[in-house]
PDB file of C-alpha atoms in Angstrom:
ATOM      1  CA  GLN A 222     -22.722  27.340   6.378  1.00 96.00           C
ATOM      2  CA  VAL A 223     -24.551  25.399   3.717  1.00 97.00           C
ATOM      3  CA  GLN A 224     -28.318  25.782   3.932  1.00 98.00           C
ATOM      4  CA  LEU A 225     -31.184  24.588   1.793  1.00 98.00           C
ATOM      5  CA  VAL A 226     -34.454  26.301   2.650  1.00 98.00           C
ATOM      6  CA  GLN A 227     -37.640  24.979   1.077  1.00 98.00           C
ATOM      7  CA  SER A 228     -41.001  26.586   0.525  1.00 98.00           C
ATOM      8  CA  GLY A 229     -43.927  25.999   2.817  1.00 98.00           C
ATOM      9  CA  ALA A 230     -46.576  23.315   2.988  1.00 98.00           C
ATOM     10  CA  GLU A 231     -49.114  23.016   0.188  1.00 98.00           C
ATOM     11  CA  VAL A 232     -52.595  21.554  -0.086  1.00 98.00           C
ATOM     12  CA  LYS A 233     -53.711  20.664  -3.582  1.00 98.00           C
ATOM     13  CA  ARG A 234     -56.693  19.059  -5.278  1.00 98.00           C
ATOM     14  CA  PRO A 235     -56.255  15.897  -7.337  1.00 98.00           C
ATOM     15  CA  GLY A 236     -55.269  16.787 -10.896  1.00 97.00           C
ATOM     16  CA  ALA A 237     -53.594  20.031  -9.866  1.00 98.00           C
ATOM     17  CA  SER A 238     -49.883  20.862  -9.962  1.00 98.00           C
ATOM     18  CA  VAL A 239     -47.492  21.908  -7.220  1.00 98.00           C
ATOM     19  CA  ARG A 240     -44.175  23.691  -7.341  1.00 98.00           C
ATOM     20  CA  VAL A 241     -41.714  23.375  -4.476  1.00 98.00           C
ATOM     21  CA  SER A 242     -38.700  25.669  -4.209  1.00 98.00           C
ATOM     22  CA  CYS A 243     -35.312  25.098  -2.615  1.00 98.00           C
ATOM     23  CA  ARG A 244     -33.158  28.145  -1.918  1.00 98.00           C
ATOM     24  CA  ALA A 245     -29.466  27.452  -1.460  1.00 98.00           C
ATOM     25  CA  SER A 246     -26.947  29.486   0.487  1.00 98.00           C
ATOM     26  CA  GLY A 247     -23.460  29.132   1.909  1.00 98.00           C
ATOM     27  CA  TYR A 248     -21.864  27.738  -1.251  1.00 98.00           C
ATOM     28  CA  THR A 249     -21.669  28.333  -4.992  1.00 98.00           C
ATOM     29  CA  PHE A 250     -25.051  27.199  -6.276  1.00 98.00           C
ATOM     30  CA  THR A 251     -23.762  25.944  -9.615  1.00 97.00           C
ATOM     31  CA  ASP A 252     -21.043  23.756  -8.086  1.00 97.00           C
ATOM     32  CA  TYR A 253     -23.283  20.898  -6.896  1.00 97.00           C
ATOM     33  CA  TYR A 254     -26.261  18.963  -8.209  1.00 98.00           C
ATOM     34  CA  LEU A 255     -29.564  19.202  -6.373  1.00 98.00           C
ATOM     35  CA  HIS A 256     -31.695  16.111  -5.925  1.00 98.00           C
ATOM     36  CA  TRP A 257     -35.354  15.718  -5.070  1.00 98.00           C
ATOM     37  CA  VAL A 258     -36.455  12.937  -2.735  1.00 98.00           C
ATOM     38  CA  ARG A 259     -39.918  12.329  -1.368  1.00 98.00           C
ATOM     39  CA  GLN A 260     -41.331  10.409   1.564  1.00 98.00           C
ATOM     40  CA  ALA A 261     -44.971   9.417   1.836  1.00 98.00           C
ATOM     41  CA  PRO A 262     -46.437   9.262   5.355  1.00 97.00           C
ATOM     42  CA  GLY A 263     -44.924   6.355   7.254  1.00 96.00           C
ATOM     43  CA  GLN A 264     -43.014   5.188   4.195  1.00 97.00           C
ATOM     44  CA  GLY A 265     -39.429   5.146   2.967  1.00 98.00           C
ATOM     45  CA  LEU A 266     -37.418   7.511   0.821  1.00 98.00           C
ATOM     46  CA  GLU A 267     -37.996   7.735  -2.928  1.00 98.00           C
ATOM     47  CA  TRP A 268     -35.504   9.409  -5.262  1.00 97.00           C
ATOM     48  CA  MET A 269     -37.310  11.540  -7.841  1.00 97.00           C
ATOM     49  CA  GLY A 270     -34.562  13.139  -9.861  1.00 96.00           C
ATOM     50  CA  ARG A 271     -31.776  15.660  -9.974  1.00 97.00           C
ATOM     51  CA  ILE A 272     -30.793  18.891 -11.666  1.00 98.00           C
ATOM     52  CA  ASN A 273     -27.394  20.221 -12.579  1.00 98.00           C
ATOM     53  CA  PRO A 274     -27.760  23.891 -11.618  1.00 98.00           C
ATOM     54  CA  SER A 275     -24.901  24.861 -13.898  1.00 98.00           C
ATOM     55  CA  SER A 276     -26.325  23.464 -17.141  1.00 97.00           C
ATOM     56  CA  GLY A 277     -29.948  22.966 -16.181  1.00 97.00           C
ATOM     57  CA  GLY A 278     -29.700  19.338 -17.247  1.00 97.00           C
ATOM     58  CA  THR A 279     -31.958  16.906 -15.443  1.00 97.00           C
ATOM     59  CA  ASN A 280     -32.500  13.204 -14.828  1.00 96.00           C
ATOM     60  CA  ALA A 281     -35.804  11.942 -13.479  1.00 96.00           C
ATOM     61  CA  ALA A 282     -36.866   8.549 -12.191  1.00 96.00           C
ATOM     62  CA  GLN A 283     -39.062   6.624 -14.596  1.00 94.00           C
ATOM     63  CA  ASN A 284     -41.948   6.752 -12.097  1.00 92.00           C
ATOM     64  CA  PHE A 285     -42.126  10.530 -12.514  1.00 91.00           C
ATOM     65  CA  GLN A 286     -41.163  11.075 -16.116  1.00 83.00           C
ATOM     66  CA  GLY A 287     -43.781  13.152 -17.856  1.00 90.00           C
ATOM     67  CA  ARG A 288     -45.059  14.575 -14.567  1.00 97.00           C
ATOM     68  CA  VAL A 289     -42.014  16.161 -12.951  1.00 98.00           C
ATOM     69  CA  THR A 290     -40.110  19.217 -14.104  1.00 98.00           C
ATOM     70  CA  MET A 291     -36.960  20.381 -12.360  1.00 98.00           C
ATOM     71  CA  THR A 292     -35.677  23.875 -13.045  1.00 98.00           C
ATOM     72  CA  ARG A 293     -33.423  26.452 -11.451  1.00 98.00           C
ATOM     73  CA  ASP A 294     -32.864  30.164 -11.264  1.00 98.00           C
ATOM     74  CA  THR A 295     -29.164  30.761 -10.779  1.00 98.00           C
ATOM     75  CA  SER A 296     -29.702  34.479 -10.113  1.00 98.00           C
ATOM     76  CA  ILE A 297     -31.369  33.645  -6.818  1.00 98.00           C
ATOM     77  CA  SER A 298     -29.696  30.262  -6.135  1.00 98.00           C
ATOM     78  CA  THR A 299     -33.016  28.480  -6.150  1.00 98.00           C
ATOM     79  CA  ALA A 300     -34.131  25.161  -7.581  1.00 98.00           C
ATOM     80  CA  TYR A 301     -37.712  24.202  -8.298  1.00 98.00           C
ATOM     81  CA  MET A 302     -39.568  20.919  -8.600  1.00 98.00           C
ATOM     82  CA  GLU A 303     -42.962  20.942 -10.236  1.00 98.00           C
ATOM     83  CA  LEU A 304     -45.177  17.864 -10.119  1.00 98.00           C
ATOM     84  CA  THR A 305     -48.292  17.797 -12.275  1.00 98.00           C
ATOM     85  CA  ARG A 306     -51.484  15.725 -12.407  1.00 97.00           C
ATOM     86  CA  LEU A 307     -51.357  15.187  -8.676  1.00 98.00           C
ATOM     87  CA  LYS A 308     -52.933  12.098  -7.143  1.00 97.00           C
ATOM     88  CA  SER A 309     -53.705  11.269  -3.537  1.00 97.00           C
ATOM     89  CA  ASP A 310     -50.642   9.046  -3.333  1.00 96.00           C
ATOM     90  CA  ASP A 311     -48.442  12.019  -4.145  1.00 98.00           C
ATOM     91  CA  THR A 312     -49.128  13.177  -0.589  1.00 98.00           C
ATOM     92  CA  ALA A 313     -45.638  13.256   0.891  1.00 98.00           C
ATOM     93  CA  VAL A 314     -42.839  15.326   2.284  1.00 98.00           C
ATOM     94  CA  TYR A 315     -40.605  16.494  -0.548  1.00 98.00           C
ATOM     95  CA  PHE A 316     -36.929  17.126   0.176  1.00 98.00           C
ATOM     96  CA  CYS A 317     -34.201  18.768  -1.830  1.00 98.00           C
ATOM     97  CA  ALA A 318     -30.653  17.613  -1.153  1.00 98.00           C
ATOM     98  CA  ARG A 319     -27.214  18.664  -2.364  1.00 98.00           C
ATOM     99  CA  GLY A 320     -24.621  16.375  -3.838  1.00 93.00           C
ATOM    100  CA  PHE A 321     -23.367  14.570  -6.905  1.00 87.00           C
ATOM    101  CA  GLY A 322     -24.277  11.123  -5.597  1.00 91.00           C
ATOM    102  CA  TYR A 323     -24.595  11.017  -1.859  1.00 95.00           C
ATOM    103  CA  ASN A 324     -26.291  13.950  -0.157  1.00 94.00           C
ATOM    104  CA  ALA A 325     -24.703  15.602   2.848  1.00 93.00           C
ATOM    105  CA  TYR A 326     -27.046  18.572   2.979  1.00 98.00           C
ATOM    106  CA  TRP A 327     -30.826  18.445   2.952  1.00 98.00           C
ATOM    107  CA  GLY A 328     -33.637  20.926   3.039  1.00 98.00           C
ATOM    108  CA  GLN A 329     -36.147  20.817   5.846  1.00 98.00           C
ATOM    109  CA  GLY A 330     -38.806  19.204   3.682  1.00 98.00           C
ATOM    110  CA  THR A 331     -42.084  20.465   2.249  1.00 98.00           C
ATOM    111  CA  LEU A 332     -45.329  18.668   3.000  1.00 98.00           C
ATOM    112  CA  VAL A 333     -47.599  18.409  -0.016  1.00 98.00           C
ATOM    113  CA  THR A 334     -51.083  17.144   0.730  1.00 98.00           C
ATOM    114  CA  VAL A 335     -53.313  16.069  -2.133  1.00 98.00           C
ATOM    115  CA  SER A 336     -56.920  15.871  -1.102  1.00 97.00           C
ATOM    116  CA  SER A 337     -60.339  16.579  -2.514  1.00 94.00           C
TER     117      SER A 337
ATOM    118  CA  ASP B 119     -33.332   0.016 -12.285  1.00 94.00           C
ATOM    119  CA  ILE B 120     -31.103  -1.251  -9.489  1.00 97.00           C
ATOM    120  CA  GLN B 121     -33.057  -2.630  -6.530  1.00 97.00           C
ATOM    121  CA  MET B 122     -31.714  -2.228  -3.008  1.00 98.00           C
ATOM    122  CA  THR B 123     -32.769  -4.898  -0.502  1.00 98.00           C
ATOM    123  CA  GLN B 124     -32.223  -3.970   3.125  1.00 98.00           C
ATOM    124  CA  SER B 125     -32.485  -6.314   6.071  1.00 98.00           C
ATOM    125  CA  PRO B 126     -33.808  -6.599   8.615  1.00 97.00           C
ATOM    126  CA  SER B 127     -36.760  -4.251   8.275  1.00 97.00           C
ATOM    127  CA  THR B 128     -36.929  -3.935  12.064  1.00 98.00           C
ATOM    128  CA  LEU B 129     -34.210  -4.544  14.613  1.00 97.00           C
ATOM    129  CA  SER B 130     -34.690  -4.560  18.379  1.00 97.00           C
ATOM    130  CA  ALA B 131     -31.575  -3.965  20.414  1.00 96.00           C
ATOM    131  CA  SER B 132     -30.328  -2.497  23.667  1.00 95.00           C
ATOM    132  CA  ALA B 133     -27.916   0.298  24.410  1.00 95.00           C
ATOM    133  CA  GLY B 134     -24.388  -1.049  24.239  1.00 96.00           C
ATOM    134  CA  ASP B 135     -25.215  -3.735  21.665  1.00 97.00           C
ATOM    135  CA  ARG B 136     -23.356  -4.162  18.425  1.00 98.00           C
ATOM    136  CA  VAL B 137     -25.720  -4.234  15.460  1.00 98.00           C
ATOM    137  CA  THR B 138     -25.354  -4.770  11.737  1.00 98.00           C
ATOM    138  CA  ILE B 139     -27.747  -3.795   8.952  1.00 98.00           C
ATOM    139  CA  THR B 140     -27.225  -5.244   5.504  1.00 98.00           C
ATOM    140  CA  CYS B 141     -28.013  -3.928   2.057  1.00 98.00           C
ATOM    141  CA  ARG B 142     -27.875  -5.935  -1.156  1.00 98.00           C
ATOM    142  CA  ALA B 143     -27.880  -4.405  -4.618  1.00 98.00           C
ATOM    143  CA  SER B 144     -29.482  -6.204  -7.557  1.00 98.00           C
ATOM    144  CA  GLN B 145     -26.346  -5.586  -9.609  1.00 98.00           C
ATOM    145  CA  ASN B 146     -22.793  -4.391  -9.095  1.00 98.00           C
ATOM    146  CA  ILE B 147     -22.690  -0.817  -7.781  1.00 97.00           C
ATOM    147  CA  ASN B 148     -18.945  -0.821  -7.034  1.00 94.00           C
ATOM    148  CA  ASN B 149     -18.582   1.308  -3.867  1.00 96.00           C
ATOM    149  CA  TRP B 150     -21.248   3.855  -4.760  1.00 98.00           C
ATOM    150  CA  LEU B 151     -23.329   3.381  -1.657  1.00 98.00           C
ATOM    151  CA  ALA B 152     -24.413   5.730   1.118  1.00 98.00           C
ATOM    152  CA  TRP B 153     -26.046   5.159   4.488  1.00 98.00           C
ATOM    153  CA  TYR B 154     -28.421   7.621   6.126  1.00 98.00           C
ATOM    154  CA  GLN B 155     -30.029   7.903   9.535  1.00 98.00           C
ATOM    155  CA  GLN B 156     -33.479   9.444   9.819  1.00 98.00           C
ATOM    156  CA  LYS B 157     -35.463  10.437  12.875  1.00 98.00           C
ATOM    157  CA  PRO B 158     -39.199  11.197  12.812  1.00 96.00           C
ATOM    158  CA  GLY B 159     -40.033  14.536  11.276  1.00 96.00           C
ATOM    159  CA  LYS B 160     -36.447  15.203  10.228  1.00 98.00           C
ATOM    160  CA  ALA B 161     -34.451  15.088   7.028  1.00 98.00           C
ATOM    161  CA  PRO B 162     -32.082  12.140   6.559  1.00 98.00           C
ATOM    162  CA  LYS B 163     -28.566  12.539   7.897  1.00 98.00           C
ATOM    163  CA  LEU B 164     -25.616  11.215   5.904  1.00 98.00           C
ATOM    164  CA  LEU B 165     -23.499   8.721   7.879  1.00 98.00           C
ATOM    165  CA  ILE B 166     -21.345   6.887   5.340  1.00 98.00           C
ATOM    166  CA  TYR B 167     -20.526   7.385   1.673  1.00 98.00           C
ATOM    167  CA  GLU B 168     -18.558   5.346  -0.865  1.00 98.00           C
ATOM    168  CA  ALA B 169     -19.569   2.335   1.230  1.00 98.00           C
ATOM    169  CA  SER B 170     -17.064   2.894   4.010  1.00 98.00           C
ATOM    170  CA  ILE B 171     -16.088   6.556   4.355  1.00 98.00           C
ATOM    171  CA  LEU B 172     -17.383   8.160   7.522  1.00 98.00           C
ATOM    172  CA  GLU B 173     -18.959  11.557   6.996  1.00 97.00           C
ATOM    173  CA  SER B 174     -17.339  14.347   8.975  1.00 96.00           C
ATOM    174  CA  GLY B 175     -18.781  14.678  12.464  1.00 97.00           C
ATOM    175  CA  VAL B 176     -20.334  11.203  12.547  1.00 98.00           C
ATOM    176  CA  PRO B 177     -19.250   9.157  15.589  1.00 97.00           C
ATOM    177  CA  SER B 178     -16.681   6.461  14.964  1.00 98.00           C
ATOM    178  CA  ARG B 179     -18.987   3.768  16.353  1.00 98.00           C
ATOM    179  CA  PHE B 180     -20.594   3.824  12.888  1.00 98.00           C
ATOM    180  CA  SER B 181     -18.793   1.937  10.144  1.00 98.00           C
ATOM    181  CA  GLY B 182     -19.590   0.729   6.655  1.00 98.00           C
ATOM    182  CA  SER B 183     -18.237  -2.171   4.668  1.00 98.00           C
ATOM    183  CA  GLY B 184     -18.722  -4.081   1.461  1.00 97.00           C
ATOM    184  CA  SER B 185     -18.401  -3.640  -2.266  1.00 96.00           C
ATOM    185  CA  GLY B 186     -20.050  -4.852  -5.431  1.00 97.00           C
ATOM    186  CA  THR B 187     -23.494  -6.015  -4.309  1.00 98.00           C
ATOM    187  CA  GLU B 188     -23.204  -6.710  -0.568  1.00 98.00           C
ATOM    188  CA  PHE B 189     -22.886  -3.960   2.018  1.00 98.00           C
ATOM    189  CA  ALA B 190     -23.248  -3.515   5.740  1.00 98.00           C
ATOM    190  CA  LEU B 191     -23.631  -0.740   8.283  1.00 98.00           C
ATOM    191  CA  THR B 192     -22.379  -1.601  11.761  1.00 98.00           C
ATOM    192  CA  ILE B 193     -22.899   0.329  14.972  1.00 98.00           C
ATOM    193  CA  SER B 194     -20.323  -0.941  17.443  1.00 96.00           C
ATOM    194  CA  SER B 195     -21.997   0.095  20.701  1.00 95.00           C
ATOM    195  CA  LEU B 196     -25.514   1.470  20.484  1.00 97.00           C
ATOM    196  CA  GLN B 197     -26.191   4.790  22.137  1.00 96.00           C
ATOM    197  CA  PRO B 198     -29.677   6.078  23.011  1.00 94.00           C
ATOM    198  CA  ASP B 199     -29.435   8.629  20.195  1.00 96.00           C
ATOM    199  CA  ASP B 200     -28.964   5.852  17.609  1.00 97.00           C
ATOM    200  CA  PHE B 201     -32.518   4.540  17.756  1.00 94.00           C
ATOM    201  CA  ALA B 202     -33.828   5.691  14.392  1.00 97.00           C
ATOM    202  CA  THR B 203     -34.476   4.428  10.868  1.00 98.00           C
ATOM    203  CA  TYR B 204     -31.544   3.696   8.560  1.00 98.00           C
ATOM    204  CA  TYR B 205     -31.522   3.701   4.768  1.00 98.00           C
ATOM    205  CA  CYS B 206     -29.007   2.643   2.178  1.00 98.00           C
ATOM    206  CA  GLN B 207     -28.910   4.329  -1.227  1.00 98.00           C
ATOM    207  CA  HIS B 208     -26.865   3.547  -4.297  1.00 98.00           C
ATOM    208  CA  TYR B 209     -25.590   6.240  -6.628  1.00 97.00           C
ATOM    209  CA  ASN B 210     -24.048   4.070  -9.306  1.00 97.00           C
ATOM    210  CA  ASP B 211     -26.422   5.222 -12.022  1.00 95.00           C
ATOM    211  CA  TYR B 212     -29.850   6.770 -12.347  1.00 95.00           C
ATOM    212  CA  PRO B 213     -32.245   6.303 -10.649  1.00 95.00           C
ATOM    213  CA  TYR B 214     -30.485   6.493  -7.290  1.00 96.00           C
ATOM    214  CA  THR B 215     -32.729   4.093  -5.408  1.00 97.00           C
ATOM    215  CA  PHE B 216     -33.008   3.678  -1.645  1.00 98.00           C
ATOM    216  CA  GLY B 217     -33.516   0.560   0.391  1.00 98.00           C
ATOM    217  CA  LEU B 218     -36.838   0.279   2.227  1.00 98.00           C
ATOM    218  CA  GLY B 219     -35.235   1.120   5.542  1.00 98.00           C
ATOM    219  CA  THR B 220     -34.398  -0.557   8.838  1.00 98.00           C
ATOM    220  CA  LYS B 221     -36.110   0.682  11.969  1.00 98.00           C
ATOM    221  CA  LEU B 222     -33.821   0.279  14.964  1.00 97.00           C
ATOM    222  CA  GLU B 223     -35.935  -0.024  18.103  1.00 96.00           C
ATOM    223  CA  ILE B 224     -35.161  -0.203  21.777  1.00 89.00           C
ATOM    224  CA  LYS B 225     -35.542  -3.734  23.136  1.00 88.00           C
TER     225      LYS B 225
END
């Protein structure tokens, strides 16, 4: 069965960087895009960007361009999202999700807390 | 960027009711629209894609309609498990923006 398993919760200082991983199983990793979506506490869903695991090509939302880097390691079927220059309003649950447009499979989410 | 306007933001209803949530896109997105259900502390669950196609395993009381810029999610007879927050999302072009969500509450 398709599974996306994300790395554990992180606590970071403002100005630091965080890298969240998303390990895929149950399908061919390079066959589907992986998207990153975040959700601040009590707020809605925000699409951050996506990576094509086959080519490594990415698209990021304008809000995150210059701060977000999406990469993958096909040898271990894992995608990564790194967010730099963290601010307090980056505190959120970060999800990875599989799909070309709509997303039928989601990771469990990774809570990133940014606090001094 | 395409803006997705969902309404209402909150909806109070009772089990057995028929409810409709609407989503308007700021420009034509054809049928490239998905609906998700989210419960507290959980990842979103895909309900509908391409505006009207029911995801496998989703109960048939959920249905989607619309095209272009106007879309709707209808639940024909609310069940206790349906009280949750619902989001629309377009995937016409990047960025794939979400609506702000509709919280479906028990009346």
